[in-house]
Amino acid sequence: MTKNESIHATATAARRTLGSTGPSVFPLGLGCMGMSALYGEADRAESIATIHAYLDAVPDGTHALLDTGDFYGMGHNELLIGEALRTAPAAAREQALTSVKFGALRTVEGGFTGYDGRPEAVKNFLAYSLQRLGRDHIDIYRIARVDPDVPIEETVGAIAEAVEAGHVRHIGLSEVGADTLRRAAAVAPISDLQIEYSLISRGIEDEILPTARELGIGVTAYGVLSRGLISGHFTRDRALAPGDFRGMSPRFQGDNLGRNLDLVDALRKVADDKGVSVAQTAIAWVLAQGPRHHVDIVPLVGARRRDRLSEALGAMDVTLSGADLAAIEEAVPAGAAAGERYPAAQMAHLDSEH
């Protein structure tokens, strides 16, 4: 291999394509939710510094992927990202892509009251997001959860109109099942499905991943560390801050927490043998699933601090052999997690679980 071929090969390895119609992006996206909501108070300056560090880590000529939702902190997260992009170097700002979820209805107190996928609501949500982000388009736009009162064809059709108008570049989906994936893809090209996928959340492997492969749809995987549960940093006696939604998450409750952390202890032995951290092992496992399922999978890491981001980026240097993958899956078998991934009321909103 010549020097130029080597450089090209390295650059190619540093990109993954979101489906047959979506953009090529850095293999790890940055999920920004925790910088604004649901994990307790965050440090604004450190959050912006973390976004800048992520943009700096992405090679020239490769797109960074910043994931958010317009309801994260009721617009706070989009404003935060907008500020981070305005204060980033021009080159980094230009290669940053935004992935935005919309549709969640909130109360002043922070509660969730449902989802709105009507075409007129799509246009309304989009207008506000563009203003908060300070951009003239959103790169990937998706409804956060399917509105049960609006056919997915109507919601996707409204986003397709925004694509035609130049306000959106690509259409995504979030937490939908195989049937909805097919219906949506029949309306317009879908770049990627954003859905929870980790060592302890593997339900998509049965039907959803094969359908995505068939339709040429990529996957952006969130929850790859299961909200810190399988990061190696969560302890049995940890006290959660006020406002941290993990206090209501079934996998963090009572005996469930102990059983799940037993799985982490088993995973730690594999990680120690590799000389890497538990978090890096869990992220590397998700990274390795793309080639196995013939679907490009881009994990979203929810780092709120630069040290956690640095650890996550290190997962890209972890090579897992067949024996390593077998050892990881023996330590954390499919279906071994104790507890559902959301409380029952939120599980009811997941089209992917029906």
XYZ file of C-alpha atoms in Angstrom:
354
model
C 0.000 0.000 0.000
C 1.399 3.414 -0.960
C 1.427 6.359 1.420
C -1.513 7.991 -0.379
C -3.472 4.739 -0.312
C -2.759 4.450 3.411
C -4.025 7.983 4.056
C -7.161 7.271 2.030
C -7.786 4.025 3.893
C -7.419 5.792 7.245
C -9.812 8.554 6.205
C -12.350 6.019 4.973
C -12.145 4.120 8.267
C -12.957 7.375 10.057
C -16.354 7.633 8.339
C -19.595 5.692 8.313
C -22.482 6.275 5.929
C -25.989 6.601 7.282
C -27.872 4.374 4.901
C -27.894 4.472 1.129
C -29.145 8.070 1.017
C -27.701 9.681 4.138
C -24.488 11.549 4.893
C -21.071 10.101 5.737
C -20.172 10.924 9.330
C -17.555 10.326 11.997
C -18.036 6.827 13.506
C -19.071 8.299 16.876
C -21.758 10.949 17.219
C -22.132 13.212 20.238
C -25.484 13.002 22.000
C -26.012 16.337 23.736
C -29.176 15.699 25.772
C -27.435 15.359 29.128
C -25.932 18.818 28.764
C -29.399 20.276 29.269
C -31.767 17.797 30.834
C -32.605 14.563 32.624
C -29.267 13.912 34.371
C -29.330 16.767 36.868
C -27.525 20.071 36.591
C -24.790 20.381 33.957
C -21.891 22.822 33.636
C -22.588 25.083 30.639
C -18.951 26.042 30.054
C -17.805 22.429 30.278
C -20.608 21.349 27.948
C -19.529 23.823 25.292
C -15.887 22.849 25.806
C -16.887 19.206 25.314
C -18.663 19.993 22.050
C -15.584 21.914 20.886
C -13.332 19.001 21.868
C -15.524 16.614 19.898
C -15.451 18.844 16.815
C -11.680 19.101 17.155
C -11.360 15.300 17.294
C -13.150 14.837 13.971
C -10.651 14.734 11.066
C -10.756 17.348 8.330
C -13.114 16.362 5.555
C -15.290 14.275 7.892
C -18.650 15.353 9.258
C -19.182 15.561 12.999
C -22.665 14.520 14.159
C -24.342 16.488 16.970
C -27.586 14.929 18.154
C -30.272 16.818 20.045
C -34.008 17.234 20.525
C -35.960 20.471 20.535
C -37.542 19.376 23.837
C -34.242 18.808 25.671
C -34.468 21.484 28.314
C -37.371 23.008 26.307
C -35.011 24.470 23.709
C -31.996 24.902 25.990
C -30.004 22.195 24.242
C -30.452 23.676 20.784
C -29.420 27.095 22.094
C -26.365 25.498 23.706
C -25.357 23.790 20.463
C -25.958 27.011 18.564
C -23.604 28.851 20.914
C -20.989 26.103 20.665
C -21.091 26.228 16.874
C -20.907 30.022 16.742
C -17.804 29.995 18.939
C -16.098 27.068 17.166
C -13.513 27.578 14.402
C -15.166 28.137 11.027
C -13.842 24.878 9.562
C -15.242 22.845 12.466
C -18.568 24.650 12.271
C -18.895 23.928 8.568
C -18.306 20.186 8.956
C -20.749 19.809 11.865
C -24.074 18.124 11.111
C -27.138 18.507 13.325
C -29.557 15.671 14.002
C -32.747 16.943 15.652
C -35.740 15.148 17.147
C -39.055 16.978 17.466
C -42.646 16.374 18.430
C -42.560 15.906 22.209
C -45.054 18.050 24.098
C -43.849 19.434 27.441
C -45.270 21.233 30.458
C -43.753 24.162 32.352
C -42.896 21.701 35.112
C -40.984 19.503 32.668
C -43.532 16.755 32.190
C -44.282 15.015 28.901
C -47.878 15.057 27.644
C -47.621 13.325 24.278
C -46.335 13.798 20.730
C -47.525 15.879 17.794
C -46.725 14.661 14.287
C -49.247 16.721 12.313
C -47.770 18.334 9.166
C -48.516 21.827 10.466
C -46.779 20.968 13.737
C -43.728 19.697 11.849
C -43.381 23.090 10.156
C -43.810 24.883 13.480
C -41.241 22.794 15.359
C -38.781 23.167 12.489
C -39.057 26.963 12.425
C -38.219 27.224 16.113
C -35.311 24.766 15.883
C -33.689 26.642 13.006
C -33.899 29.859 14.999
C -32.420 28.346 18.165
C -29.613 26.576 16.330
C -28.816 29.645 14.246
C -28.692 27.607 11.031
C -30.571 27.722 7.758
C -31.118 23.963 7.657
C -31.127 20.839 9.817
C -29.156 17.907 8.469
C -31.315 15.059 9.811
C -34.822 15.695 11.147
C -37.006 13.107 12.849
C -40.032 12.839 15.101
C -38.954 11.587 18.527
C -41.842 9.146 18.900
C -44.620 8.204 16.509
C -47.793 10.215 17.058
C -50.475 7.513 17.407
C -53.109 9.898 16.017
C -51.210 10.811 12.837
C -50.146 8.286 10.176
C -46.381 8.171 9.847
C -46.845 8.808 6.129
C -48.196 12.288 6.887
C -45.389 13.185 9.273
C -42.675 11.945 6.931
C -44.383 13.644 4.015
C -44.187 16.975 5.837
C -40.459 16.496 6.463
C -40.034 15.593 2.792
C -41.596 18.946 1.898
C -39.033 20.631 4.154
C -36.300 18.743 2.291
C -37.643 20.066 -1.008
C -37.664 23.588 0.450
C -34.030 23.260 1.565
C -34.746 23.511 5.300
C -33.843 19.851 5.950
C -31.221 17.671 4.261
C -32.229 14.142 5.314
C -35.168 12.376 6.962
C -34.640 10.180 9.983
C -36.850 8.122 12.268
C -36.706 7.347 15.978
C -37.788 4.265 17.938
C -40.025 2.788 15.254
C -40.727 -0.846 14.494
C -40.140 -2.692 11.245
C -43.629 -2.103 9.828
C -43.462 1.657 10.446
C -39.971 1.699 8.968
C -41.333 0.166 5.761
C -44.294 2.558 5.592
C -42.087 5.594 6.080
C -39.522 4.446 3.521
C -42.304 4.082 0.954
C -42.987 7.828 1.251
C -39.462 9.253 1.061
C -35.812 8.182 1.462
C -34.901 7.557 5.107
C -31.269 8.084 6.091
C -31.243 6.448 9.501
C -33.203 5.066 12.401
C -32.241 6.368 15.818
C -32.913 3.692 18.410
C -31.525 2.361 21.651
C -28.923 -0.350 21.106
C -26.361 -1.652 23.542
C -25.090 -4.826 25.104
C -28.129 -4.852 27.375
C -30.661 -3.557 24.835
C -30.496 -5.886 21.844
C -34.135 -6.312 20.878
C -33.655 -4.594 17.520
C -31.565 -7.506 16.275
C -34.618 -9.725 15.782
C -36.573 -7.758 13.181
C -35.701 -4.055 13.097
C -32.025 -4.364 12.123
C -32.709 -6.853 9.310
C -35.415 -4.526 7.980
C -33.073 -1.539 8.089
C -30.503 -3.592 6.190
C -33.053 -4.581 3.567
C -34.205 -0.978 3.083
C -30.741 0.572 3.069
C -31.329 2.557 6.259
C -28.523 3.300 8.714
C -28.739 3.255 12.513
C -27.705 5.882 15.019
C -27.563 3.981 18.293
C -28.251 5.841 21.513
C -27.966 4.493 25.036
C -24.804 2.556 24.139
C -23.739 2.801 27.791
C -27.339 2.445 28.971
C -27.346 5.898 30.596
C -24.100 5.162 32.383
C -25.272 1.841 33.799
C -22.701 -0.188 31.855
C -20.023 2.523 31.740
C -18.020 1.024 34.588
C -18.437 4.256 36.544
C -21.838 3.632 38.145
C -21.726 2.180 41.674
C -24.305 0.406 43.785
C -24.359 3.157 46.402
C -24.418 6.135 44.059
C -26.863 8.878 45.025
C -28.564 10.428 42.010
C -28.931 14.194 41.751
C -32.382 15.823 41.850
C -33.934 15.765 38.397
C -31.938 12.723 37.262
C -34.495 10.579 35.450
C -32.522 7.426 36.238
C -34.194 7.636 39.636
C -37.344 6.382 37.879
C -35.665 4.031 35.396
C -36.469 0.359 36.080
C -32.911 -0.820 35.424
C -31.610 1.418 38.203
C -34.171 0.277 40.791
C -33.698 -2.076 43.745
C -32.579 -5.594 42.908
C -32.484 -4.727 39.209
C -29.546 -2.391 39.784
C -27.553 -5.056 41.594
C -28.216 -7.682 38.925
C -27.253 -5.287 36.149
C -24.067 -4.210 37.883
C -23.188 -7.899 38.259
C -23.181 -7.972 34.455
C -20.877 -4.951 34.447
C -18.508 -6.740 36.815
C -18.338 -9.649 34.375
C -17.732 -7.221 31.497
C -14.987 -5.538 33.495
C -12.998 -8.780 33.520
C -13.055 -8.857 29.714
C -12.095 -5.178 29.538
C -9.228 -5.662 31.987
C -7.873 -8.512 29.860
C -7.913 -6.154 26.869
C -6.298 -3.348 28.838
C -9.177 -0.958 28.120
C -12.027 0.512 30.133
C -15.497 -0.975 30.541
C -17.035 1.955 28.664
C -14.618 1.552 25.776
C -15.432 -2.153 25.576
C -19.187 -1.500 25.497
C -18.864 1.209 22.839
C -16.441 -0.879 20.761
C -18.970 -3.725 20.827
C -21.630 -1.465 19.281
C -19.129 -0.165 16.714
C -18.395 -3.775 15.749
C -22.067 -4.568 15.077
C -22.226 -2.574 11.836
C -20.029 -4.999 9.891
C -21.790 -7.954 11.497
C -25.260 -6.802 10.449
C -24.248 -5.152 7.149
C -25.836 -1.914 8.383
C -23.737 1.129 9.176
C -24.227 1.800 12.887
C -23.059 5.067 14.439
C -23.070 5.044 18.254
C -24.089 8.273 19.973
C -22.042 8.884 23.117
C -23.659 11.104 25.713
C -20.498 12.627 27.169
C -21.067 15.807 29.177
C -17.410 16.295 30.089
C -14.173 16.259 28.163
C -12.702 13.387 30.173
C -15.702 11.156 29.416
C -15.516 12.177 25.760
C -11.834 11.281 25.618
C -12.578 7.855 27.078
C -15.366 7.282 24.540
C -13.192 8.313 21.605
C -10.643 5.751 22.754
C -13.142 3.029 21.870
C -12.342 3.639 18.216
C -8.846 2.285 18.845
C -10.168 -0.951 20.355
C -10.077 -3.913 17.982
C -12.329 -6.791 18.953
C -11.545 -10.246 17.608
C -14.121 -12.964 17.234
C -12.930 -14.380 20.537
C -13.282 -10.966 22.189
C -16.841 -10.582 20.922
C -17.712 -14.049 22.178
C -16.249 -13.255 25.605
C -18.184 -9.977 25.801
C -21.453 -11.655 24.867
C -20.808 -14.432 27.364
C -20.282 -11.821 30.081
C -23.431 -9.936 29.068
C -25.765 -12.355 27.264
C -28.593 -11.021 25.120
C -31.687 -10.510 27.243
C -29.788 -10.622 30.537
C -30.695 -7.087 31.684
C -33.016 -6.776 34.653
C -35.856 -4.312 34.125
C -37.286 -2.504 31.118
C -35.355 0.335 29.537
C -38.065 2.924 30.371
C -40.897 3.175 32.900
C -44.148 1.619 31.682
C -45.741 4.936 30.665
C -42.816 5.741 28.367
C -42.575 2.196 27.022
C -46.147 2.616 25.787
C -44.953 5.378 23.417
C -42.322 3.161 21.747
C -43.522 1.941 18.369
C -40.355 -0.192 18.323
C -41.648 -2.262 21.237
C -45.084 -3.042 19.799
